[in-house]
Coordinates of C-alpha atoms in Angstrom, one line a residue:
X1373 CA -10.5 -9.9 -71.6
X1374 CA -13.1 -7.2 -70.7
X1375 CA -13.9 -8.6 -67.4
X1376 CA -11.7 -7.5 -64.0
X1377 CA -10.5 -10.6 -62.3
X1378 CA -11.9 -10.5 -58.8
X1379 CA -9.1 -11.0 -56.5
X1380 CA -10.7 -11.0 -53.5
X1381 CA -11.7 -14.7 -53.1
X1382 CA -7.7 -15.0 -53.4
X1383 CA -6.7 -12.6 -51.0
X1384 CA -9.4 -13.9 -48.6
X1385 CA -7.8 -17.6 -49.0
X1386 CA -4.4 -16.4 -49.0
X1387 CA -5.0 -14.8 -45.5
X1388 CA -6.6 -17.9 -44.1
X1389 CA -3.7 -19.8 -44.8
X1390 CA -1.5 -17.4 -42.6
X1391 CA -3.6 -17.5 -39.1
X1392 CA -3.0 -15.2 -36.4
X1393 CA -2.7 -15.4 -33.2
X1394 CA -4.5 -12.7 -31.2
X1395 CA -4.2 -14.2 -27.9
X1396 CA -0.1 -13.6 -28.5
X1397 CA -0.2 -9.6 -28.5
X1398 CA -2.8 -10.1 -25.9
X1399 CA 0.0 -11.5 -23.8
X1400 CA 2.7 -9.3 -24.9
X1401 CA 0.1 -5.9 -24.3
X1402 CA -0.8 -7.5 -20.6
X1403 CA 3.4 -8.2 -19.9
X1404 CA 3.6 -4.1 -21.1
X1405 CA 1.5 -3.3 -19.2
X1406 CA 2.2 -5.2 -16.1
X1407 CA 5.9 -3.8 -17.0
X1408 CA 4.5 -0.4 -16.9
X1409 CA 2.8 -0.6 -13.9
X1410 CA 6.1 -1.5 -11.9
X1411 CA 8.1 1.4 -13.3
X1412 CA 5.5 3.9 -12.9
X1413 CA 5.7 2.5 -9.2
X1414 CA 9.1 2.5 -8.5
X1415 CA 9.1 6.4 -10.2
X1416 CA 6.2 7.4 -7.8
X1417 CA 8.5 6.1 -4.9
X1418 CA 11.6 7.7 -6.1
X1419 CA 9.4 11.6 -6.8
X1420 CA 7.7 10.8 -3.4
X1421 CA 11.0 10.2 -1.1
X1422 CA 12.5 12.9 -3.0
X1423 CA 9.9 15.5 -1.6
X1424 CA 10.2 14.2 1.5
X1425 CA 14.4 15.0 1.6
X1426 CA 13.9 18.6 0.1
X1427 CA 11.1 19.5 2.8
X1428 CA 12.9 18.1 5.3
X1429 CA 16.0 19.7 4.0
X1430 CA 14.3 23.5 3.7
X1431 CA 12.4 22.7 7.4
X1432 CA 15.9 22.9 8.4
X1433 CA 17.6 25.6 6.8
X1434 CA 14.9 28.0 7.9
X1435 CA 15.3 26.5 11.1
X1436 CA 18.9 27.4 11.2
X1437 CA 18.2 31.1 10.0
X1438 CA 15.9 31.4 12.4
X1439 CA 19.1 31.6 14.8
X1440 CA 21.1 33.8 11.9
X1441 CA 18.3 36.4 12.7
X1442 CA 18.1 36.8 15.8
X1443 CA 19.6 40.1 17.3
X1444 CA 22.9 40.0 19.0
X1445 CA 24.5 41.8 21.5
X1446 CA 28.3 41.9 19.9
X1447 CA 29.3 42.2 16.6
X1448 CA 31.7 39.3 16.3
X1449 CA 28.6 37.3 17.4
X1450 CA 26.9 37.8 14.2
X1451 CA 30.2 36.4 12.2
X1452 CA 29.5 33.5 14.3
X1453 CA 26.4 33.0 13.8
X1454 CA 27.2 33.3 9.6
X1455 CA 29.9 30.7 10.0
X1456 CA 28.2 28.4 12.6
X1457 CA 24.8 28.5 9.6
X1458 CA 27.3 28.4 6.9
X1459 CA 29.1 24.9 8.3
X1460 CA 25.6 23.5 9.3
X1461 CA 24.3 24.2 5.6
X1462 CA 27.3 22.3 4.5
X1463 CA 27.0 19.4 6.6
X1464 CA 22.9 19.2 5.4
X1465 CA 23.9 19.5 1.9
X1466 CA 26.3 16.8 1.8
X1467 CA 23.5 14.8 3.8
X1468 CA 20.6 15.5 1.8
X1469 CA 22.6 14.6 -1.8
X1470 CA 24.1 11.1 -0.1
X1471 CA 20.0 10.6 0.8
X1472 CA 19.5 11.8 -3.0
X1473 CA 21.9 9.2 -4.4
X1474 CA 20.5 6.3 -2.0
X1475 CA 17.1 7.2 -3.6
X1476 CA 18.7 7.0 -7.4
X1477 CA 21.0 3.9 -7.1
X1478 CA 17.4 2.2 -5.6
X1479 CA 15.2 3.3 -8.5
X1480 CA 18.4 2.1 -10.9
X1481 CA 18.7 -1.2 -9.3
X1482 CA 14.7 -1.5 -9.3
X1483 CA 14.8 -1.0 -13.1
X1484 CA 18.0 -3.6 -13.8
X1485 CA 15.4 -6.2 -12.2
X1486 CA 12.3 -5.2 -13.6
X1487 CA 14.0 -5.2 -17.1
X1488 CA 16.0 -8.1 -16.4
X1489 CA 12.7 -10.0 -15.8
X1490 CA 10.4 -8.4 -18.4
X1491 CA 13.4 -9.6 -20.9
X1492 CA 13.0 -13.0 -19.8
X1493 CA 9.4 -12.4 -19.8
X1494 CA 9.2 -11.4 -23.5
X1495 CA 11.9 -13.9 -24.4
X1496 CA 9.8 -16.8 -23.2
X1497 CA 6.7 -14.8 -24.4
X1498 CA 8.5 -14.8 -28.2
X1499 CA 9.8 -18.5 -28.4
X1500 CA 6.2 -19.8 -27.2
X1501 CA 4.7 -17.4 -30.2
X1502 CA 7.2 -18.8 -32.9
X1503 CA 6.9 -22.2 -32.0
X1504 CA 3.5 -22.0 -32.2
X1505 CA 3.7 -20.1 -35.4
X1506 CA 6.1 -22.5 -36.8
X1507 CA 3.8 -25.5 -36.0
X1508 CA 0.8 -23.7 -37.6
X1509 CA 2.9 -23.1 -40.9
X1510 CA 4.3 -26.4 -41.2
X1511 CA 0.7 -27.7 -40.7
X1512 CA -0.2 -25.0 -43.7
X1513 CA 2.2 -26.2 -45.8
X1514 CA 1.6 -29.9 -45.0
X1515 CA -2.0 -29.3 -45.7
X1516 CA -1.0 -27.5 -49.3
X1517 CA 1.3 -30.0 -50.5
X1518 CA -1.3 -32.9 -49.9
X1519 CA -3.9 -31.2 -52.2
X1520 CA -1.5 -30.3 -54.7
X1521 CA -0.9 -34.2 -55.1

């Protein structure tokens, strides 16, 4: 009655009888990372065609005050040249935000597929890991029941 039962012998059988498969969150930390990968990718492309629009939208807007600041030699000229930069500001801003939205609705069509596929991905991924754990428990359990006869 003194003595303290040693559980560990128990524990240490109990968790043999449970195996684990590494290999399965091997797989399932390469398909994350593979995943992760692609989206960083597609991001990348989306922040890198994005700086390309905004230079090439501010290359032409100082292009266009350039001609705003040049001296002229009537004064109606100079509301002219405010309404002439005025409309062609307009004109680039609707450009440059319909080249914006092209660039968004490709990085949200990109992502539908690569999470479309990483779903399938882990789905398949998941069944093959619970069959096999299944199989391995049944096997457990077969194993158990014969040495309890």
């Amino acid at each position: 009655m003194t003595k303290t039962t040693d559980f560990t012998k128990v524990v240490q059988d109990m968790m043999a009888s449970f195996p684990v498969d590494a290999s399965a969150l091997q797989n399932a930390f390469k398909t994350q990372a593979a995943m992760g990968e692609k989206l960083s990718k597609v991001a990348l492309e989306a922040a890198e065609k994005s700086t390309e629009i905004t230079a090439k939208w501010t290359k032409d807007t100082i292009a266009k005050l350039g001609d705003v600041s040049k001296a002229k030699t009537e004064p109606t000229d100079y509301t002219k040249s405010v309404t002439d930069f005025a409309s062609a500001a307009a004109e680039m801003a609707a450009e440059n935000m319909a080249a914006f939205a092209e660039v968004a609705k490709k990085v949200q069509m990109e992502t539908v597929e690569l999470m479309l596929a990483a779903g399938k991905d882990f789905s398949e991924d998941a069944t093959a890991a619970v069959k096999k754990a299944t199989a391995e428990v049944s096997s457990v359990a077969k194993k158990a029941a014969a040495a309890a006869k």
